[in-house]
Coordinates of C-alpha atoms and ligand atoms in Angstrom, one line a residue:
M17 CA -0.2 -0.1 0.0
Q18 CA 1.4 3.4 -1.2
F19 CA 1.1 5.8 2.0
T20 CA 0.6 9.5 0.7
A21 CA 1.8 12.0 3.6
N22 CA -0.6 15.4 3.2
T23 CA -3.0 14.3 0.8
L24 CA -6.9 16.2 1.6
E25 CA -8.7 13.7 -1.5
H26 CA -9.2 10.5 1.2
H27 CA -11.5 12.5 4.0
W28 CA -15.1 13.2 2.4
M29 CA -15.7 16.5 4.5
P30 CA -19.5 17.8 5.6
F31 CA -21.7 20.2 5.1
T32 CA -18.5 21.5 2.4
A33 CA -18.4 22.3 -1.2
N34 CA -15.4 19.4 -0.8
R35 CA -13.6 20.1 -4.6
A36 CA -13.1 24.5 -3.3
F37 CA -12.2 23.2 -0.3
K38 CA -9.3 21.5 -1.1
K39 CA -7.9 23.8 -3.6
D40 CA -7.8 26.4 -0.9
P41 CA -7.6 24.9 2.4
R42 CA -8.6 26.6 5.6
L43 CA -7.2 23.9 8.6
I44 CA -7.2 25.2 12.1
V45 CA -3.9 23.8 13.6
K46 CA -4.7 25.5 17.0
S47 CA -7.2 26.9 19.7
E48 CA -7.2 28.8 22.7
G49 CA -9.6 31.2 24.1
V50 CA -11.4 33.0 21.8
Y51 CA -8.9 32.6 18.6
L52 CA -8.1 29.8 16.5
Q53 CA -4.5 29.4 14.5
D54 CA -4.7 28.3 10.7
H55 CA -2.1 26.3 9.3
K56 CA -0.6 29.5 7.4
G57 CA 0.0 31.0 11.5
G58 CA -3.2 33.2 11.3
S59 CA -4.8 34.2 14.0
I60 CA -8.5 34.2 13.8
L61 CA -11.2 35.4 16.2
D62 CA -14.0 32.3 16.7
G63 CA -16.9 34.5 16.1
S64 CA -19.6 31.2 16.5
S65 CA -17.7 29.2 19.1
G66 CA -16.7 26.7 16.7
L67 CA -20.4 25.4 15.6
F68 CA -22.3 27.3 19.1
C69 CA -19.9 24.8 21.1
T70 CA -17.7 25.9 22.6
A71 CA -19.0 28.7 25.2
A72 CA -15.8 28.7 27.7
G73 CA -13.6 29.2 24.9
H74 CA -10.9 26.9 23.2
G75 CA -8.0 24.8 25.6
R76 CA -9.7 24.6 28.4
K77 CA -7.4 22.6 30.6
E78 CA -9.5 21.4 33.4
I79 CA -11.8 19.4 30.3
A80 CA -8.8 18.6 28.5
D81 CA -7.4 17.1 32.5
A82 CA -10.9 15.7 33.5
V83 CA -10.6 13.3 30.2
Y84 CA -7.1 12.7 30.5
N85 CA -7.9 11.5 33.4
Q86 CA -10.8 9.6 33.3
L87 CA -9.5 7.7 30.1
N88 CA -6.7 6.1 32.6
V89 CA -9.1 5.2 35.3
N90 CA -11.8 3.6 33.3
D91 CA -11.8 4.5 29.5
Y92 CA -15.4 2.6 28.6
T93 CA -18.5 0.9 30.6
P94 CA -20.9 -1.0 28.4
P95 CA -23.8 1.7 29.3
F96 CA -26.7 -1.5 29.1
S97 CA -27.7 -3.1 31.9
M98 CA -23.9 -1.2 33.4
G99 CA -22.6 1.8 34.6
H100 CA -20.7 4.3 36.0
P101 CA -20.5 7.2 38.4
G102 CA -20.0 9.7 35.9
S103 CA -23.4 9.2 33.8
F104 CA -25.1 9.5 36.5
E105 CA -23.5 12.7 38.2
L106 CA -23.4 15.0 35.1
A107 CA -27.2 13.7 34.8
S108 CA -28.0 15.4 38.2
K109 CA -26.5 18.2 36.9
I110 CA -28.1 19.0 34.0
A111 CA -31.9 18.0 36.0
A112 CA -30.7 21.0 38.3
M113 CA -30.1 23.5 35.4
T114 CA -33.3 22.7 33.4
P115 CA -37.1 23.3 34.5
E116 CA -38.6 22.1 38.3
E117 CA -40.6 19.5 36.6
I118 CA -37.9 17.9 33.9
N119 CA -35.6 15.8 36.1
H120 CA -34.3 12.5 33.7
V121 CA -31.7 12.7 31.4
F122 CA -31.3 10.4 28.4
F123 CA -27.5 10.3 27.0
C124 CA -26.7 9.7 23.6
N125 CA -23.5 11.6 21.2
S126 CA -24.9 14.6 19.0
G127 CA -27.7 17.0 18.7
S128 CA -28.9 14.4 15.4
E129 CA -29.2 11.3 18.2
A130 CA -31.1 13.7 20.8
I131 CA -33.6 14.6 18.0
D132 CA -34.1 10.9 17.1
T133 CA -34.1 9.9 20.9
A134 CA -36.7 12.8 21.0
L135 CA -38.9 11.7 18.8
K136 CA -38.5 8.1 19.6
I137 CA -39.3 8.7 23.4
S138 CA -42.4 11.3 22.2
M139 CA -43.6 8.3 20.2
A140 CA -43.2 5.7 23.4
Y141 CA -44.7 8.1 25.5
H142 CA -48.3 8.2 24.0
R143 CA -48.4 3.7 23.3
A144 CA -47.3 3.7 27.3
N145 CA -50.4 5.5 28.1
G146 CA -52.9 4.2 25.3
E147 CA -52.6 6.8 22.6
G148 CA -50.6 4.9 20.1
Q149 CA -52.4 6.5 17.3
R150 CA -50.9 9.9 18.0
T151 CA -48.0 9.4 15.2
R152 CA -48.5 13.0 13.5
F153 CA -45.1 15.6 14.3
V154 CA -45.3 19.1 13.8
S155 CA -42.4 21.1 12.7
R156 CA -41.3 24.6 11.6
E157 CA -40.5 26.0 7.6
R158 CA -37.0 26.6 8.4
A159 CA -36.2 24.7 11.3
Y160 CA -33.1 22.8 11.3
H161 CA -32.9 19.7 14.0
G162 CA -29.7 17.6 12.8
V163 CA -29.2 14.9 9.9
N164 CA -30.7 11.7 11.0
I165 CA -33.6 10.5 9.4
G166 CA -35.8 11.6 12.3
G167 CA -34.0 14.9 11.7
V168 CA -34.2 15.2 8.4
S169 CA -37.8 14.4 8.4
I170 CA -38.5 17.0 10.6
S171 CA -36.5 19.3 8.7
G172 CA -37.4 22.8 7.2
M173 CA -34.7 23.9 5.1
V174 CA -34.8 22.5 1.7
K175 CA -31.6 21.4 0.9
N176 CA -30.8 19.3 3.9
R177 CA -34.0 17.4 2.3
E178 CA -34.4 17.1 -1.0
A179 CA -32.1 14.6 -2.3
F180 CA -33.1 12.1 0.5
S181 CA -36.6 10.3 -0.8
G182 CA -38.1 8.2 2.1
V183 CA -38.1 10.2 5.5
M184 CA -40.2 9.3 8.0
P185 CA -44.2 10.3 7.0
N186 CA -46.7 12.2 9.2
V187 CA -44.8 15.6 9.4
V188 CA -46.2 19.3 8.9
C189 CA -44.8 22.5 9.0
M190 CA -45.6 25.3 10.6
R191 CA -44.9 28.8 8.8
H192 CA -42.1 29.9 10.2
T193 CA -41.6 33.5 11.9
W194 CA -39.2 35.8 10.0
L195 CA -41.6 38.3 8.7
E196 CA -40.7 42.2 7.3
E197 CA -42.2 43.9 9.3
N198 CA -39.7 42.4 12.1
R199 CA -36.7 43.6 9.9
F200 CA -34.1 44.9 12.3
T201 CA -35.7 43.8 15.2
R202 CA -33.6 43.4 18.5
G203 CA -34.9 40.7 21.3
Q204 CA -38.3 39.2 20.4
P205 CA -40.4 41.3 17.6
E206 CA -44.1 42.0 18.3
H207 CA -45.5 40.7 15.6
G208 CA -46.0 37.3 14.6
A209 CA -48.0 35.5 17.4
E210 CA -50.5 34.5 15.5
L211 CA -48.2 32.4 13.3
A212 CA -48.3 29.6 16.4
Q213 CA -52.2 29.1 15.2
D214 CA -50.4 27.2 12.6
L215 CA -50.7 24.2 15.5
Q216 CA -54.5 24.9 16.5
R217 CA -55.0 24.5 12.3
F218 CA -53.4 21.2 12.4
V219 CA -55.5 20.0 15.0
D220 CA -58.8 21.6 13.5
T221 CA -57.5 19.4 10.3
Y222 CA -56.0 16.4 11.4
G223 CA -57.4 16.1 14.7
G224 CA -55.6 17.1 18.1
T225 CA -55.3 13.5 19.0
T226 CA -53.2 12.2 16.5
I227 CA -50.0 14.5 17.2
S228 CA -47.3 13.1 19.0
A229 CA -45.6 16.3 19.7
C230 CA -45.1 19.8 18.4
I231 CA -40.9 20.2 18.5
V232 CA -39.2 24.6 17.3
E233 CA -36.0 25.5 18.4
P234 CA -36.7 28.1 20.4
V235 CA -34.9 30.3 18.2
A236 CA -34.1 28.8 15.2
G237 CA -30.4 28.6 15.0
S238 CA -28.7 27.2 11.2
T239 CA -31.0 29.4 9.3
G240 CA -30.1 32.4 10.7
I241 CA -31.5 33.5 13.9
L242 CA -35.4 33.5 14.5
V243 CA -36.0 35.0 17.5
P244 CA -39.9 33.8 18.6
P245 CA -42.0 36.6 18.6
K246 CA -43.8 37.8 21.4
G247 CA -46.1 35.5 22.3
Y248 CA -45.3 32.9 20.4
L249 CA -44.0 30.3 22.4
E250 CA -46.4 30.5 25.0
R251 CA -49.5 30.5 22.4
L252 CA -48.0 26.3 21.2
R253 CA -47.4 25.8 25.1
E254 CA -51.5 26.9 25.1
I255 CA -52.0 24.7 22.1
C256 CA -49.9 21.5 23.5
T257 CA -51.3 21.3 26.7
L258 CA -54.9 21.7 25.6
N259 CA -54.8 18.7 22.9
G260 CA -52.6 16.6 24.7
I261 CA -49.7 17.2 22.4
L262 CA -45.9 17.1 24.1
L263 CA -43.9 20.5 23.1
I264 CA -40.4 19.4 22.3
F265 CA -37.4 22.4 22.9
D266 CA -34.6 21.6 20.7
E267 CA -32.1 23.5 22.8
V268 CA -28.8 22.0 21.2
I269 CA -27.7 25.7 20.2
C270 CA -30.0 27.6 22.5
G271 CA -28.9 25.7 25.7
F272 CA -26.0 26.6 28.0
G273 CA -25.9 30.7 28.3
R274 CA -26.1 31.7 25.2
L275 CA -29.6 33.4 25.7
G276 CA -27.8 34.7 29.4
K277 CA -30.0 31.9 30.6
P278 CA -29.6 28.1 30.6
F279 CA -31.8 26.9 28.3
A280 CA -34.4 29.2 26.0
S281 CA -36.9 27.8 28.3
Q282 CA -35.7 30.1 31.1
A283 CA -35.4 33.2 29.2
F284 CA -38.5 33.2 27.5
G285 CA -40.3 32.0 30.4
V286 CA -42.3 28.7 28.6
T287 CA -41.7 25.1 30.3
P288 CA -41.0 22.4 27.1
D289 CA -42.2 18.7 28.0
I290 CA -38.8 17.5 26.6
M291 CA -35.3 19.1 25.5
T292 CA -33.3 17.9 24.0
M293 CA -29.3 19.7 24.2
A294 CA -26.0 18.4 22.6
K295 CA -23.3 21.2 21.5
A296 CA -21.8 23.7 24.8
L297 CA -23.0 20.4 27.1
T298 CA -19.3 19.5 27.1
N299 CA -17.8 22.6 25.6
G300 CA -17.7 21.1 22.3
A301 CA -14.1 19.1 23.6
Q302 CA -16.1 15.0 22.9
P303 CA -19.4 14.5 20.7
M304 CA -22.3 14.1 23.3
G305 CA -25.9 14.9 23.2
A306 CA -28.7 14.5 25.7
V307 CA -32.9 14.6 25.9
A308 CA -34.2 15.9 29.4
V309 CA -37.7 14.5 29.7
S310 CA -40.5 15.7 32.3
D311 CA -40.9 13.4 35.2
F312 CA -44.6 12.5 33.7
I313 CA -43.4 11.1 30.5
H314 CA -40.4 9.1 32.1
D315 CA -42.9 7.8 35.4
T316 CA -45.9 7.1 32.6
I317 CA -42.6 5.0 30.1
M318 CA -41.8 3.0 33.4
K319 CA -45.0 2.3 34.5
A320 CA -45.9 0.8 31.1
A321 CA -43.0 -1.9 31.3
P322 CA -42.8 -5.0 33.6
E323 CA -40.9 -4.9 36.5
G324 CA -37.8 -5.6 35.6
S325 CA -38.0 -5.2 31.7
V326 CA -36.3 -2.8 30.1
E327 CA -38.5 -0.1 29.2
L328 CA -37.1 1.8 26.2
F329 CA -35.5 0.0 23.7
H330 CA -33.3 2.8 22.7
G331 CA -29.9 3.3 23.7
Y332 CA -26.2 4.1 21.7
T333 CA -23.0 1.8 22.2
Y334 CA -22.0 5.5 23.3
S335 CA -24.2 7.4 25.2
G336 CA -23.1 8.3 28.7
H337 CA -19.3 7.7 27.4
P338 CA -17.1 7.6 30.4
A339 CA -14.6 10.8 28.9
A340 CA -17.8 12.2 27.4
C341 CA -19.3 12.5 30.8
A342 CA -16.0 14.0 32.4
A343 CA -15.7 16.5 29.7
G344 CA -19.5 17.6 29.9
I345 CA -19.1 17.7 34.4
A346 CA -16.1 19.6 34.4
T347 CA -17.6 21.9 31.5
L348 CA -20.8 22.4 33.4
D349 CA -18.3 23.0 36.5
I350 CA -16.6 25.6 34.6
Y351 CA -19.7 27.3 33.6
Q352 CA -21.0 27.4 37.6
R353 CA -17.3 29.0 38.5
E354 CA -16.9 31.7 36.5
N355 CA -20.7 32.7 36.2
L356 CA -20.8 32.2 32.3
F357 CA -24.2 33.0 31.8
E358 CA -25.0 35.4 33.8
R359 CA -21.8 36.9 32.1
A360 CA -23.3 36.4 28.9
A361 CA -26.3 38.7 30.1
E362 CA -24.5 41.1 31.1
L363 CA -22.4 41.3 27.2
S364 CA -25.6 41.0 25.5
D365 CA -26.1 44.9 25.5
Y366 CA -23.1 45.7 24.2
F367 CA -22.6 42.8 21.8
L368 CA -26.6 43.5 20.1
D369 CA -25.5 47.4 20.1
A370 CA -22.4 46.6 17.8
V371 CA -24.3 44.0 15.5
F372 CA -27.4 46.3 15.0
A373 CA -24.9 49.0 14.4
L374 CA -23.8 47.4 11.2
Q375 CA -27.6 47.9 9.4
D376 CA -26.1 51.4 7.9
L377 CA -24.2 48.7 5.3
E378 CA -25.7 48.4 2.0
L379 CA -25.1 44.7 1.3
I380 CA -27.7 44.1 4.6
T381 CA -31.2 43.5 4.5
D382 CA -31.8 42.5 8.3
I383 CA -30.4 41.6 11.5
R384 CA -31.7 39.5 14.4
G385 CA -30.6 38.6 17.7
Y386 CA -30.7 37.5 21.3
G387 CA -28.0 37.1 24.1
L388 CA -25.4 36.1 22.4
I389 CA -26.3 35.5 19.2
A390 CA -27.2 37.2 16.3
G391 CA -28.0 36.7 12.7
F392 CA -28.2 38.9 9.5
D393 CA -28.7 38.7 6.0
L394 CA -26.8 39.6 3.1
K395 CA -28.5 40.9 0.0
P396 CA -28.5 37.9 -2.0
G397 CA -26.5 37.6 -4.9
T398 CA -27.3 36.1 -8.6
T399 CA -26.5 32.9 -7.3
P400 CA -28.2 32.5 -3.8
G401 CA -25.5 31.6 -0.9
A402 CA -22.4 32.6 -3.6
R403 CA -22.1 35.8 -1.7
G404 CA -22.2 34.2 2.0
T405 CA -19.4 31.7 0.6
A406 CA -17.4 34.8 -0.5
L407 CA -17.5 36.6 2.3
Q408 CA -17.1 33.7 4.9
N409 CA -13.3 32.8 2.8
K410 CA -12.6 36.1 2.8
L411 CA -13.5 36.7 6.5
F412 CA -11.4 33.7 7.1
W413 CA -8.1 35.1 5.5
S414 CA -8.9 38.4 7.4
G415 CA -8.8 37.1 10.6
L416 CA -12.4 36.0 11.8
H417 CA -14.5 32.7 11.6
I418 CA -18.2 32.9 11.9
K419 CA -20.8 30.6 10.5
F420 CA -22.9 30.7 7.7
T421 CA -25.9 29.3 6.0
G422 CA -26.4 30.1 2.6
D423 CA -26.4 34.2 2.5
T424 CA -26.9 34.4 6.5
G425 CA -24.3 35.2 8.6
I426 CA -24.9 33.8 12.7
I427 CA -22.4 35.7 15.1
A428 CA -22.6 33.5 18.4
P429 CA -19.1 34.5 20.4
P430 CA -17.8 32.2 23.5
L431 CA -19.6 33.6 26.5
I432 CA -15.9 34.4 28.0
S433 CA -15.6 37.1 25.7
K434 CA -14.8 40.3 26.3
R435 CA -16.3 43.6 25.1
A436 CA -12.9 44.4 23.2
H437 CA -13.0 40.6 21.2
I438 CA -17.3 42.1 20.4
D439 CA -15.3 45.1 18.7
E440 CA -12.5 43.1 17.1
L441 CA -15.3 41.0 15.6
C442 CA -17.5 43.8 13.8
K443 CA -14.9 45.6 13.0
I444 CA -13.5 43.1 10.6
L445 CA -16.9 42.6 9.6
R446 CA -17.7 46.0 8.6
A447 CA -14.1 46.1 6.8
T448 CA -14.8 43.4 5.3
L449 CA -18.4 43.4 4.5
E450 CA -17.2 47.3 2.6
D451 CA -14.4 45.6 0.5
L452 CA -16.6 42.7 -0.7
N453 CA -19.5 45.6 -1.5
A454 CA -16.4 48.2 -3.3
Ligands
PLP209 C1 -30.9 23.2 16.7 C2 -30.3 22.2 16.2 N1 -30.6 20.8 16.5 C3 -29.9 19.6 16.4 C4 -28.5 20.4 15.6 C5 -27.7 18.4 15.6 O1 -26.5 18.9 16.1 P1 -25.3 17.7 15.6 O2 -24.4 18.3 14.3 O3 -24.9 17.4 17.1 O4 -25.9 15.9 15.2 C6 -28.0 21.1 15.6 C7 -26.8 21.0 15.1 O5 -26.4 22.5 14.6 C8 -28.7 22.2 15.6 O6 -28.2 23.0 15.9

């Protein structure tokens, strides 16, 4: 076998224009605090916390040490009918952060797995509750819930589903919440609570007793930060409660302080029945996802199974992996010790001021934001998405990483960021946008 060093050919990269990338690669060789370092030695400010993962900043030694120590003591424990202390400790820590009635945590390895797990728990709950006819899921246009078949089935983003036939049937999408009249709204928009009535219309059309769950990202993330209109989540909650439909919040991006509170649920004062989480759960240092479930769902599924039998036929080889649990425990300790959620809340006004100051730029057609996350739309060029890609590349070589979806940029600095980092971020963004426009 011939060994070819330094080839990029063999790795088929995810969500990447592979051919373009391999002609002009952008490799990160080091990361520390709020900065990344590329393979040419350049320093890059991380304006999206990686992919919304590294809330506590990169290179946290406490997390690395915890993982190293764990692997040296116990590297792997089968998670079926066996356990290790770390998963119970982490689950208790998570349960202490979630709303009062949500106290049971199921572990998996990613946000996508968390979504599939949440859908399956919803199905299992209704079956255990004698309502197995609830087979329909309600999602929303422009939703991103990961890439597994469950998540793609409830996806509202066309590119993520058009190549894949044979996804789950019985999914209906509510309208998304972007409205022209809400353009450049900071925080929760005034208009759009009535869009939650789409759920009521599905109840009226299909029958409330056929619907299993309604799932939303409280702030729609990957599509470009759509903050829920005032009253919108409350109305979804009401309709779900009245009709026995479970409300699932996908907190994969919103969770762990991004909105200035532990979860979006607390930020908006609306409690779902199930919450999915991942990403910042381990500060991105280990792959991990989790689903937190209300007591009534957990207890119903437990009680429906004969004593001594397996209650939920679901789980992964790496559910609650010891190294991931160690990373999660160390991460949550950092969040608490450094008051990072409170720091995010304190920095929010400064951050949003700085980002919304970009609205005078001709190329920007809308800005939205809440807490420490914001999205901006670019005036599209002739090929949709091309301008976003060009800007992302240019930003990278100008020293700023920002996640893009098509022509929409998403800014989500690490929660440890200082005002000077926000200034630096917006300065690079403005200069690069002006250059692109010239
Ligand atoms: C809201 C939401 N749900 C689910 C996922 C999927 O997470 P993962 O990429 O870890 O599978 C993502 C990823 O960005 C997300 O933003």
